[in-house]
GROMACS .gro file of C-alpha atoms in nm:
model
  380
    1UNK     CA    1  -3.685  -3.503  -0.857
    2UNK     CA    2  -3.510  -3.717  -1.139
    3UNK     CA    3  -3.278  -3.975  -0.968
    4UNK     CA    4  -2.877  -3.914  -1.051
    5UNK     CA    5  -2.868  -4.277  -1.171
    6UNK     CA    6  -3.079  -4.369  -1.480
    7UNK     CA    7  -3.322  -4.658  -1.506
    8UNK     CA    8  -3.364  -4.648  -1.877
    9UNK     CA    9  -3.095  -4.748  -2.055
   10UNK     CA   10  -2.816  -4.421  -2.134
   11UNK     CA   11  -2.906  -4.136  -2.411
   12UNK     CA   12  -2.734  -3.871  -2.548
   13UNK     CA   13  -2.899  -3.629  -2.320
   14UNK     CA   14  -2.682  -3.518  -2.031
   15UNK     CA   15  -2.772  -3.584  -1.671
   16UNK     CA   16  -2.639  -3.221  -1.586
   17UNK     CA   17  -2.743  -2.910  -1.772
   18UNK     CA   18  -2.399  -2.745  -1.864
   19UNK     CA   19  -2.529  -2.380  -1.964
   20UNK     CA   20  -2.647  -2.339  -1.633
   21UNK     CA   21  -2.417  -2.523  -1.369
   22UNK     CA   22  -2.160  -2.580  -1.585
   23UNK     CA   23  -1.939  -2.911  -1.546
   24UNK     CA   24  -1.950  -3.127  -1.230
   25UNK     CA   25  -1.670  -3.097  -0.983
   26UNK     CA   26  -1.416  -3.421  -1.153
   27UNK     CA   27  -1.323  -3.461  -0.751
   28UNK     CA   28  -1.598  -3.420  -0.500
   29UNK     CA   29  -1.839  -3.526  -0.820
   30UNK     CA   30  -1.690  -3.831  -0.890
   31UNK     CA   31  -1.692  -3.959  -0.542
   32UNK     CA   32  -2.023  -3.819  -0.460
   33UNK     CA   33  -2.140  -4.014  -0.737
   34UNK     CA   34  -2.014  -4.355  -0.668
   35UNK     CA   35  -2.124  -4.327  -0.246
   36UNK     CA   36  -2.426  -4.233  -0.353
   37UNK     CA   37  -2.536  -4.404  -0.686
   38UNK     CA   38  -2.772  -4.668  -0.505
   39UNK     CA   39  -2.943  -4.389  -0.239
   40UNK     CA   40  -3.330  -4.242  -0.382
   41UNK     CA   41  -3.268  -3.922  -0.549
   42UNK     CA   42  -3.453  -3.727  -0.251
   43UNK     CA   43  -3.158  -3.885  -0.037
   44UNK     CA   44  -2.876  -3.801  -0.250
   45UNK     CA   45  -2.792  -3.430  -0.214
   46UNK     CA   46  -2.815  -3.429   0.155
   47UNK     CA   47  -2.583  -3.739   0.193
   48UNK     CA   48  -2.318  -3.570  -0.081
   49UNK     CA   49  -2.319  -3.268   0.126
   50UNK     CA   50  -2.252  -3.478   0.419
   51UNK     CA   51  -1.924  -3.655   0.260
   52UNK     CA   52  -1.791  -3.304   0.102
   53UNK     CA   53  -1.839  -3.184   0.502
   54UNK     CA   54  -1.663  -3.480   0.633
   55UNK     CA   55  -1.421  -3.420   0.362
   56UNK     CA   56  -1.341  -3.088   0.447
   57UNK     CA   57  -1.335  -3.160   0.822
   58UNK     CA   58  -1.070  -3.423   0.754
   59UNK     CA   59  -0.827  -3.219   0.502
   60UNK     CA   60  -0.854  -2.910   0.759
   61UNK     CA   61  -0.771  -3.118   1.031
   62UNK     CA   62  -0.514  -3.306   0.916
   63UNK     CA   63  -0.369  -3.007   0.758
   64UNK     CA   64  -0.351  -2.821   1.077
   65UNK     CA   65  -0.173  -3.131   1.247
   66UNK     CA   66   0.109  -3.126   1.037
   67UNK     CA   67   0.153  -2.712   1.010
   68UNK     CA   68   0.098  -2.722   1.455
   69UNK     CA   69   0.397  -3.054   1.376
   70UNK     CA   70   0.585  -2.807   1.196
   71UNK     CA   71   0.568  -2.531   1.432
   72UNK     CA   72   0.592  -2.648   1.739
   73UNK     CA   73   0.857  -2.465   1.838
   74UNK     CA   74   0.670  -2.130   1.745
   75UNK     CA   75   0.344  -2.097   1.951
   76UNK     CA   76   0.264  -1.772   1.818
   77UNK     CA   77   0.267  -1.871   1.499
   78UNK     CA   78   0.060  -2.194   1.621
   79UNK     CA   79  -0.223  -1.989   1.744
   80UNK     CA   80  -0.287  -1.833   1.419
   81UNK     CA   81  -0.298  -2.135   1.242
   82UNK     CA   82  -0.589  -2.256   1.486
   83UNK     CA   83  -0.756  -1.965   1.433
   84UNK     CA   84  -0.743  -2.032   1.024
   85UNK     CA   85  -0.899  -2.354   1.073
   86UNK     CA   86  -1.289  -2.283   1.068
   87UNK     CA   87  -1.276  -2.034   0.850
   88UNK     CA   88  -1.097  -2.285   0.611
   89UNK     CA   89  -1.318  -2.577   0.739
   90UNK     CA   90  -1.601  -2.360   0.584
   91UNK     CA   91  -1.461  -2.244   0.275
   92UNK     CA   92  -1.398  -2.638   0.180
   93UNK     CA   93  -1.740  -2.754   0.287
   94UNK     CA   94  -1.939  -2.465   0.039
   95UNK     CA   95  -1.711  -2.551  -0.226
   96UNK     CA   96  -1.758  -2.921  -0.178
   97UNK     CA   97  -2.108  -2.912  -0.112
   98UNK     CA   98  -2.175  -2.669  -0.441
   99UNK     CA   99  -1.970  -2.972  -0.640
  100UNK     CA  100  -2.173  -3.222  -0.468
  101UNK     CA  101  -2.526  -3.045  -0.562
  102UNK     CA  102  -2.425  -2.994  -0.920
  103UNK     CA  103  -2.404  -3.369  -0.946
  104UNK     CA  104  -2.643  -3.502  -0.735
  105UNK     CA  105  -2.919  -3.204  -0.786
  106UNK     CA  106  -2.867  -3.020  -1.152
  107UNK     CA  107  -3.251  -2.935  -1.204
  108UNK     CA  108  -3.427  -2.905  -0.832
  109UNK     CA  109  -3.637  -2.614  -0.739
  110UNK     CA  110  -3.440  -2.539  -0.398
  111UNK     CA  111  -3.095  -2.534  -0.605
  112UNK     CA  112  -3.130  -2.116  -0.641
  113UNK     CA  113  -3.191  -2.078  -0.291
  114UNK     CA  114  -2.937  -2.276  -0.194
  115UNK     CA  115  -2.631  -2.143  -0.395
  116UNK     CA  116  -2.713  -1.815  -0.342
  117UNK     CA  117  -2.645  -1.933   0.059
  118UNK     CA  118  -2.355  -2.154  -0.053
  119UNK     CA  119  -2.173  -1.891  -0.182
  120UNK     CA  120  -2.216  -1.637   0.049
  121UNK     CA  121  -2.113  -1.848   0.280
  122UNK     CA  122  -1.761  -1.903   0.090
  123UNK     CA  123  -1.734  -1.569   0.022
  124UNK     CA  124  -1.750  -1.449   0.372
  125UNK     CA  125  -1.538  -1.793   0.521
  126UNK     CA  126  -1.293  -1.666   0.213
  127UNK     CA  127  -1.273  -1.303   0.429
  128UNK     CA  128  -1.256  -1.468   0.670
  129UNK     CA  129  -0.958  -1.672   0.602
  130UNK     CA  130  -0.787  -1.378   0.442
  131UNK     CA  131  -0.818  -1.200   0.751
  132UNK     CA  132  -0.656  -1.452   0.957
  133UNK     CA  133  -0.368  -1.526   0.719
  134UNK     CA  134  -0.310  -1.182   0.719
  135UNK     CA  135  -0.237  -1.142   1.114
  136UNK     CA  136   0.013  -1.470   1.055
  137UNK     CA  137   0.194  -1.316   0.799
  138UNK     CA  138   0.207  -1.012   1.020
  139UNK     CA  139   0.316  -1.246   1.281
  140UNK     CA  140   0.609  -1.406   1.101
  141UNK     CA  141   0.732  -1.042   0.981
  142UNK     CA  142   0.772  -0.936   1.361
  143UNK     CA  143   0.925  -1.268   1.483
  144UNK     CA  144   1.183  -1.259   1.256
  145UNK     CA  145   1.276  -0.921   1.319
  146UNK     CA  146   1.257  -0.964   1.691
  147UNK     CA  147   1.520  -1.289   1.625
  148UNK     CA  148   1.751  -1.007   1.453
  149UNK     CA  149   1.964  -0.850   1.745
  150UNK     CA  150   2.087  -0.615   1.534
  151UNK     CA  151   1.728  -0.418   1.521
  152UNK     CA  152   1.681  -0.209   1.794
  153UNK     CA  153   1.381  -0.126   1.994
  154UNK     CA  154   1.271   0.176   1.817
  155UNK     CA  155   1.293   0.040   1.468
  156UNK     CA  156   1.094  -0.226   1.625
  157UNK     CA  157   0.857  -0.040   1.726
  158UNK     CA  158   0.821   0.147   1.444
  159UNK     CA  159   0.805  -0.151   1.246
  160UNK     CA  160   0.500  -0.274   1.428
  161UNK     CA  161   0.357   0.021   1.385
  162UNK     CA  162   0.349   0.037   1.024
  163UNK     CA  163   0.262  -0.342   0.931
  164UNK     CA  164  -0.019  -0.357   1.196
  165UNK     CA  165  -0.149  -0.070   1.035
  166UNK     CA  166  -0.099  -0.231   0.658
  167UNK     CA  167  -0.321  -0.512   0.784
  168UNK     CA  168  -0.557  -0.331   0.894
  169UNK     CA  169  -0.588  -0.102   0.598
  170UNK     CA  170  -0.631  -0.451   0.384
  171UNK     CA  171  -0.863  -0.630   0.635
  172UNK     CA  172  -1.057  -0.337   0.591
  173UNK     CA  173  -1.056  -0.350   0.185
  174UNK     CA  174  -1.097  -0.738   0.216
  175UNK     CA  175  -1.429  -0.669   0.436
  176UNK     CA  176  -1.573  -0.434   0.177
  177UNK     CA  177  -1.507  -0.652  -0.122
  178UNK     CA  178  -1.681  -0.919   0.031
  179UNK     CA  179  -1.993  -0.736   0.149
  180UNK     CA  180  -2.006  -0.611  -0.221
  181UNK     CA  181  -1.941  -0.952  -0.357
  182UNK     CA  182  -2.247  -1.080  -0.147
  183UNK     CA  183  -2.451  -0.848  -0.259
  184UNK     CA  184  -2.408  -0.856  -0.634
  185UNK     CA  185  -2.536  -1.226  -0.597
  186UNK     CA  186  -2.836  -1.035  -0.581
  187UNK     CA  187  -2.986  -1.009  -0.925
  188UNK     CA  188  -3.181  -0.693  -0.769
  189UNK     CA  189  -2.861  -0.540  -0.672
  190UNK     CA  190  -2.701  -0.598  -0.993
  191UNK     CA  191  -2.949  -0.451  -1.202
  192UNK     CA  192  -2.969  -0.147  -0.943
  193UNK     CA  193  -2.559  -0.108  -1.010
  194UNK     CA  194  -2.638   0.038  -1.337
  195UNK     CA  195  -2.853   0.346  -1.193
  196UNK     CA  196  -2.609   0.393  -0.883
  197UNK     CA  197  -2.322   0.423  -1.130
  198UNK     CA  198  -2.512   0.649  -1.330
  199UNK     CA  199  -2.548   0.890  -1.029
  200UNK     CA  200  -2.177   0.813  -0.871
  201UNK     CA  201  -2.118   1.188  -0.865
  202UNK     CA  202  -2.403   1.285  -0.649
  203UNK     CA  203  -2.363   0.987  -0.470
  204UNK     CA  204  -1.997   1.049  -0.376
  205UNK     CA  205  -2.027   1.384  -0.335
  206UNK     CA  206  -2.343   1.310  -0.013
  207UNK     CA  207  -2.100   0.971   0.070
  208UNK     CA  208  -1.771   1.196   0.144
  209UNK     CA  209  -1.957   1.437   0.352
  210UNK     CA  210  -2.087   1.202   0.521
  211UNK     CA  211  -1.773   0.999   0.602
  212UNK     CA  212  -1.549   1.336   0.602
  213UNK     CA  213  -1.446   1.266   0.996
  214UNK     CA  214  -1.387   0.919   0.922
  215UNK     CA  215  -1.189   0.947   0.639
  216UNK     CA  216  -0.976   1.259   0.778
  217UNK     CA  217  -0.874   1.013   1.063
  218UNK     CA  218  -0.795   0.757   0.835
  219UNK     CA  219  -0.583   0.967   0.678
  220UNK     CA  220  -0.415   1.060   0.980
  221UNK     CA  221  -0.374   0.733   1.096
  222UNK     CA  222  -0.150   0.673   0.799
  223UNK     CA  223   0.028   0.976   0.820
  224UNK     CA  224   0.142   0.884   1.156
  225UNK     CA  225   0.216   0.553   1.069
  226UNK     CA  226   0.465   0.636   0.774
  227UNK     CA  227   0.609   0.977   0.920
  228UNK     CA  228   0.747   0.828   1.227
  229UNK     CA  229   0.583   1.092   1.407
  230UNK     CA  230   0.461   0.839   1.653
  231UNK     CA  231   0.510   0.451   1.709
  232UNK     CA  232   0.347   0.177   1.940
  233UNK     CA  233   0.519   0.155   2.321
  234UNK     CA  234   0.624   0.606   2.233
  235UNK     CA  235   0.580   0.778   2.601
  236UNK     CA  236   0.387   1.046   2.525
  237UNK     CA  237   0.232   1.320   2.718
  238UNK     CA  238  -0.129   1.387   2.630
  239UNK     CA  239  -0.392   1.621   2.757
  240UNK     CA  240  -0.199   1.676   3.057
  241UNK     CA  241  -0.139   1.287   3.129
  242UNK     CA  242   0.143   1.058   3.041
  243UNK     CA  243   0.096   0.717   2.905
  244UNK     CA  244   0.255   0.450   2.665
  245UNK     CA  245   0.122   0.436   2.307
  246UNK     CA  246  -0.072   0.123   2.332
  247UNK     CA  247  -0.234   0.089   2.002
  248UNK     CA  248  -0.260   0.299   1.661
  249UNK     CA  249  -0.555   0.193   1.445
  250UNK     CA  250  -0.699   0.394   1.155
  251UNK     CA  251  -0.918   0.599   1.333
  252UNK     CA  252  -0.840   0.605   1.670
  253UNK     CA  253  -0.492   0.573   1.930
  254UNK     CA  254  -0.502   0.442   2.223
  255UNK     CA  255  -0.298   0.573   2.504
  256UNK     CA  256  -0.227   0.382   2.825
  257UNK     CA  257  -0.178   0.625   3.094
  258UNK     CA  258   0.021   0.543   3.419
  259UNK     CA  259  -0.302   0.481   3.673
  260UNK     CA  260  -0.370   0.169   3.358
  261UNK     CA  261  -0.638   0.330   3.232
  262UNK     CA  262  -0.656   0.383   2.862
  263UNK     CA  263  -0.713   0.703   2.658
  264UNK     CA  264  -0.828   0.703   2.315
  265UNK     CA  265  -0.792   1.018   2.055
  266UNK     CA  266  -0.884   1.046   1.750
  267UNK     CA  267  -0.590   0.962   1.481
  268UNK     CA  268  -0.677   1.384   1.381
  269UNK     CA  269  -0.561   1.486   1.782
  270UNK     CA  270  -0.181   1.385   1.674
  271UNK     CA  271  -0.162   1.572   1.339
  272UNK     CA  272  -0.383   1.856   1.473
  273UNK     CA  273  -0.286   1.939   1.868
  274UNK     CA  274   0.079   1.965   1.968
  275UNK     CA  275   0.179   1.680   2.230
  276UNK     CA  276   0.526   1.568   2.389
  277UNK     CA  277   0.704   1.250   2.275
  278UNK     CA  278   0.955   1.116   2.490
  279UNK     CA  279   1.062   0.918   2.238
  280UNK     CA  280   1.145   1.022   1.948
  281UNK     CA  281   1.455   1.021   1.832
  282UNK     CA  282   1.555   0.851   2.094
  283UNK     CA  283   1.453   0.616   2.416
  284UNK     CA  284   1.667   0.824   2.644
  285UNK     CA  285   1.544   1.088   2.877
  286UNK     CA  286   1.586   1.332   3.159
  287UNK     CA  287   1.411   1.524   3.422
  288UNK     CA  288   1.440   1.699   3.723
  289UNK     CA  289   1.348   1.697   4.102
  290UNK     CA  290   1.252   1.996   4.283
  291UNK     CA  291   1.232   1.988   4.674
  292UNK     CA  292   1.187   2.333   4.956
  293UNK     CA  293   1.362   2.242   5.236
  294UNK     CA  294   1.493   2.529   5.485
  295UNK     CA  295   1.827   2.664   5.495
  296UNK     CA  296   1.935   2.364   5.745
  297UNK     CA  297   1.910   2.114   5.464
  298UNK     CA  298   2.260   1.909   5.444
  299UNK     CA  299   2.332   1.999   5.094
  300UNK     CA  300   2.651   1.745   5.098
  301UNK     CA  301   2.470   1.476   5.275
  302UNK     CA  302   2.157   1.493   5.070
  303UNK     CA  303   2.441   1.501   4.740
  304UNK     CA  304   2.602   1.198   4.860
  305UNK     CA  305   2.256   1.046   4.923
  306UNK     CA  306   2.141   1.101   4.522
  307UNK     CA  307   2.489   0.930   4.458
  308UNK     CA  308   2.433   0.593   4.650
  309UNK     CA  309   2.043   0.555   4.561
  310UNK     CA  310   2.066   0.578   4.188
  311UNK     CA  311   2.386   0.364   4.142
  312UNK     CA  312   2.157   0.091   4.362
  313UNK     CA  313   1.877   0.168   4.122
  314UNK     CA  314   1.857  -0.002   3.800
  315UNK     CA  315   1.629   0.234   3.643
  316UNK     CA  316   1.916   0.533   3.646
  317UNK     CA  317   2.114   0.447   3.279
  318UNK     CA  318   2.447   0.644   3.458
  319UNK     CA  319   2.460   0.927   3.228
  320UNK     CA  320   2.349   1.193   3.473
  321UNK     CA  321   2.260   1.237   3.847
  322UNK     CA  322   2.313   1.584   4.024
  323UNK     CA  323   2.180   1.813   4.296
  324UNK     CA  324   2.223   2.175   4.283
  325UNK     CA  325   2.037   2.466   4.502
  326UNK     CA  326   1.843   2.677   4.222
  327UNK     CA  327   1.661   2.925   4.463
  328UNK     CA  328   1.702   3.055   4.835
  329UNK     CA  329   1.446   3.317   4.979
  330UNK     CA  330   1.183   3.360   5.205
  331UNK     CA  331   1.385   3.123   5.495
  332UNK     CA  332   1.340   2.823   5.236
  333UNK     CA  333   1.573   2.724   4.935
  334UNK     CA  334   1.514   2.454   4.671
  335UNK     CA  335   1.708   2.183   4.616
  336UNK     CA  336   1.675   2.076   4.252
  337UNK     CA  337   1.777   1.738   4.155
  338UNK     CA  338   1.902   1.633   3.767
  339UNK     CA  339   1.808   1.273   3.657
  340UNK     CA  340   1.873   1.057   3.302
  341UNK     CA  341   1.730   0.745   3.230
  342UNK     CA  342   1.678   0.461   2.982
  343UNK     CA  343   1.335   0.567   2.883
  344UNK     CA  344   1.082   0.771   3.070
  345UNK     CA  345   0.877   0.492   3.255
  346UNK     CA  346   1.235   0.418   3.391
  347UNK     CA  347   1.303   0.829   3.467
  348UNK     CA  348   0.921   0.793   3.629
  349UNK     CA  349   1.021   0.488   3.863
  350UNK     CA  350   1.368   0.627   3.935
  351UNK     CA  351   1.276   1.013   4.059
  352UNK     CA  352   1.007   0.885   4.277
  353UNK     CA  353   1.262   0.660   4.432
  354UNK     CA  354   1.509   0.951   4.476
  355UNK     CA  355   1.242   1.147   4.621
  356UNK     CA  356   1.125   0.934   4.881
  357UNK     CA  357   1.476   0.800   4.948
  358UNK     CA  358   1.586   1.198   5.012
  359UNK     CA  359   1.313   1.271   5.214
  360UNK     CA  360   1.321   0.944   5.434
  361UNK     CA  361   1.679   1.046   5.540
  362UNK     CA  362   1.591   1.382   5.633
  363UNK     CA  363   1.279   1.260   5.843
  364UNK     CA  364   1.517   1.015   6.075
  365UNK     CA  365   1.866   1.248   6.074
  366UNK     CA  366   1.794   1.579   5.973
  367UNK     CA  367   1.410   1.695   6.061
  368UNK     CA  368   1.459   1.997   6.118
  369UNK     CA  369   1.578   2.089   5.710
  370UNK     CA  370   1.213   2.010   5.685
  371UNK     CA  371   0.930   2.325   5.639
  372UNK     CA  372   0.790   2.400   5.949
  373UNK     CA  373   0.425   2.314   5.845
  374UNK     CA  374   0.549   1.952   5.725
  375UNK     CA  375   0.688   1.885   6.136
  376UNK     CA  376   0.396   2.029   6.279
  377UNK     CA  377   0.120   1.811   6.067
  378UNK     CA  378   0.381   1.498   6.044
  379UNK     CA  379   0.366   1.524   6.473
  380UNK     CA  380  -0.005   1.546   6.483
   0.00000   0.00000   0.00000
């Protein structure tokens, strides 16, 4: 291997061959060359790659000092610029070691090998880094909104929603480019690009059968997104079980029901299969009670009851709260009791507490309002 620094006294012929690696780096090659001028050639690309590492660990570092000096009043914002710092740590030590190699290297046998590794390697840390830059930028959108108190819940919601869902949809083109990007470093894969284009209707025609369910949620993922038909933290009432939306991706949603355990559909079950949102158009809600007691049942104590707990009760939003009898036969009537709240984990929380509440009082004052079977098994 042909030392960087020439014995012989300088010719016209260039140290680096410029058709094929084109120009040194002027940065990392300059001070490659100087550190490592008086080192034997076999030394020389290894120690260059070592400065253009420490190089890159020191401008990351530092870099991330000052943005965490800027931000340190933002810790959300903080965590994503830690998470940016490897992949950029990586993306500065390919670029400074493929600078480094062209100067200290031009003409050794290992140099295909290698950039073909290098630059993989800074295409997938530059994915990488996308990626993560992405998720900030989605962070600083949805802090400043959240600072506006002049955007409500629902838009909020609705705005996470959508940008989550943008980022994704990008992430997901970033991904692909790079995997193709990789690939066409192949010279194999190049030259098979030519017959794979060449067939790009059969092709696509066997790829989008293949992908159909895929793509269809996709789709639908988007269409919920931008329709409004259904945001992150909507109540909703699926297969039979209510839950918070928890997530929308691009294929799936996942549903967290009351017992906290999580249901995923497919993005297609919301665009295909009727469901109940509890809120859409708006967070507000309402529901009803319905208890048998006998025809001994207090009617005006049991009213005056609902009237004390929910003004106690923080979940009631004071819109609504009344008790009616909607059914007497069979020596039993109902008592049916008419609730509002903020939101429906609130209406959830408040009718169980009017329920038990209700009950309790009949149990200690008025037991015998109560069904006969409940007495006899409550006694046993």
């Amino acid at each position: 291997m042909r030392s960087f620094v020439p014995t012989a006294p300088a010719t016209d012929e260039p140290i680096i061959d410029p058709d094929r690696f084109g120009e040194p780096d002027p940065g990392m090659g300059k001070l490659t060359e100087e550190v490592v001028a008086g080192l034997p050639a076999y030394v020389q690309p290894w120690v260059g790659a070592g400065i253009a590492v420490v190089v890159a660990f020191v401008l990351t570092w530092v870099g991330a000092a000052v943005v965490n000096r800027v931000l340190r009043r933002r810790p959300l914002l903080r965590d994503d610029i830690k998470r940016a710092r490897w992949p950029l740590f990586l993306l500065l030590s390919c670029v400074g070691t493929l600078g480094s190699f062209a100067v200290t290297a031009p003409v050794a046998d290992w140099r295909g090998s290698a950039d073909f590794l290098l630059l993989a390697t800074m295409i997938a840390a530059f994915a990488w880094l996308v990626t993560v830059l992405l998720h900030l930028v989605e962070s600083i959108l949805l802090s400043k909104y959240r600072s506006e108190q002049s955007v409500d819940a629902r838009h909020m919601a609705k705005l996470r929603t959508q940008v989550s869902l943008l980022r994704r949809v990008v992430v997901a083109a970033v991904l692909v480019l790079a995997v193709a990007g990789i690939l066409l470093l192949i010279p194999e894969v190049r030259a098979l690009g030519a017959g794979i284009l060449a067939s790009a209707g059969l092709i696509s025609v066997i790829a989008g059968m293949a992908v159909q369910s895929t793509l269809s949620n996709v789709f639908a993922g988007l269409q919920l997104a931008f329709t409004d038909a259904l945001r992150v933290d909507d109540t909703v009432l699926v297969e039979g079980s209510r839950g918070n939306v928890e997530e929308i991706t691009l294929t799936y949603v996942v549903v967290k029901l009351i017992d906290d355990t999580r249901m995923i559909l497919p993005s297609t079950y919301f665009t295909t299969t009727p469901f109940r949102n509890f809120s859409r158009g708006t967070d507000d809600v309402s529901g009803g009670i319905e208890i048998e007691l006998t025809w001994k049942a207090p009617v005006d104590l049991l009213r005056k009851r609902l009237e004390e707990t929910v003004a106690a009760d923080q979940a009631w939003d004071g819109r609504d709260a009344s008790l009616a009898v909607s059914d007497a036969k069979g020596g039993l009537m109902t008592v049916f009791i008419w609730l509002t709240a903020r939101n429906a984990g609130d209406l959830w929380n408040l009718q169980n507490s009017v329920r038990e509440e209700l009950l309790r009082t009949l149990q200690q004052q008025h037991p015998d309002a109560l069904p006969e079977p409940v007495i006899r098994g409550g006694g046993a």
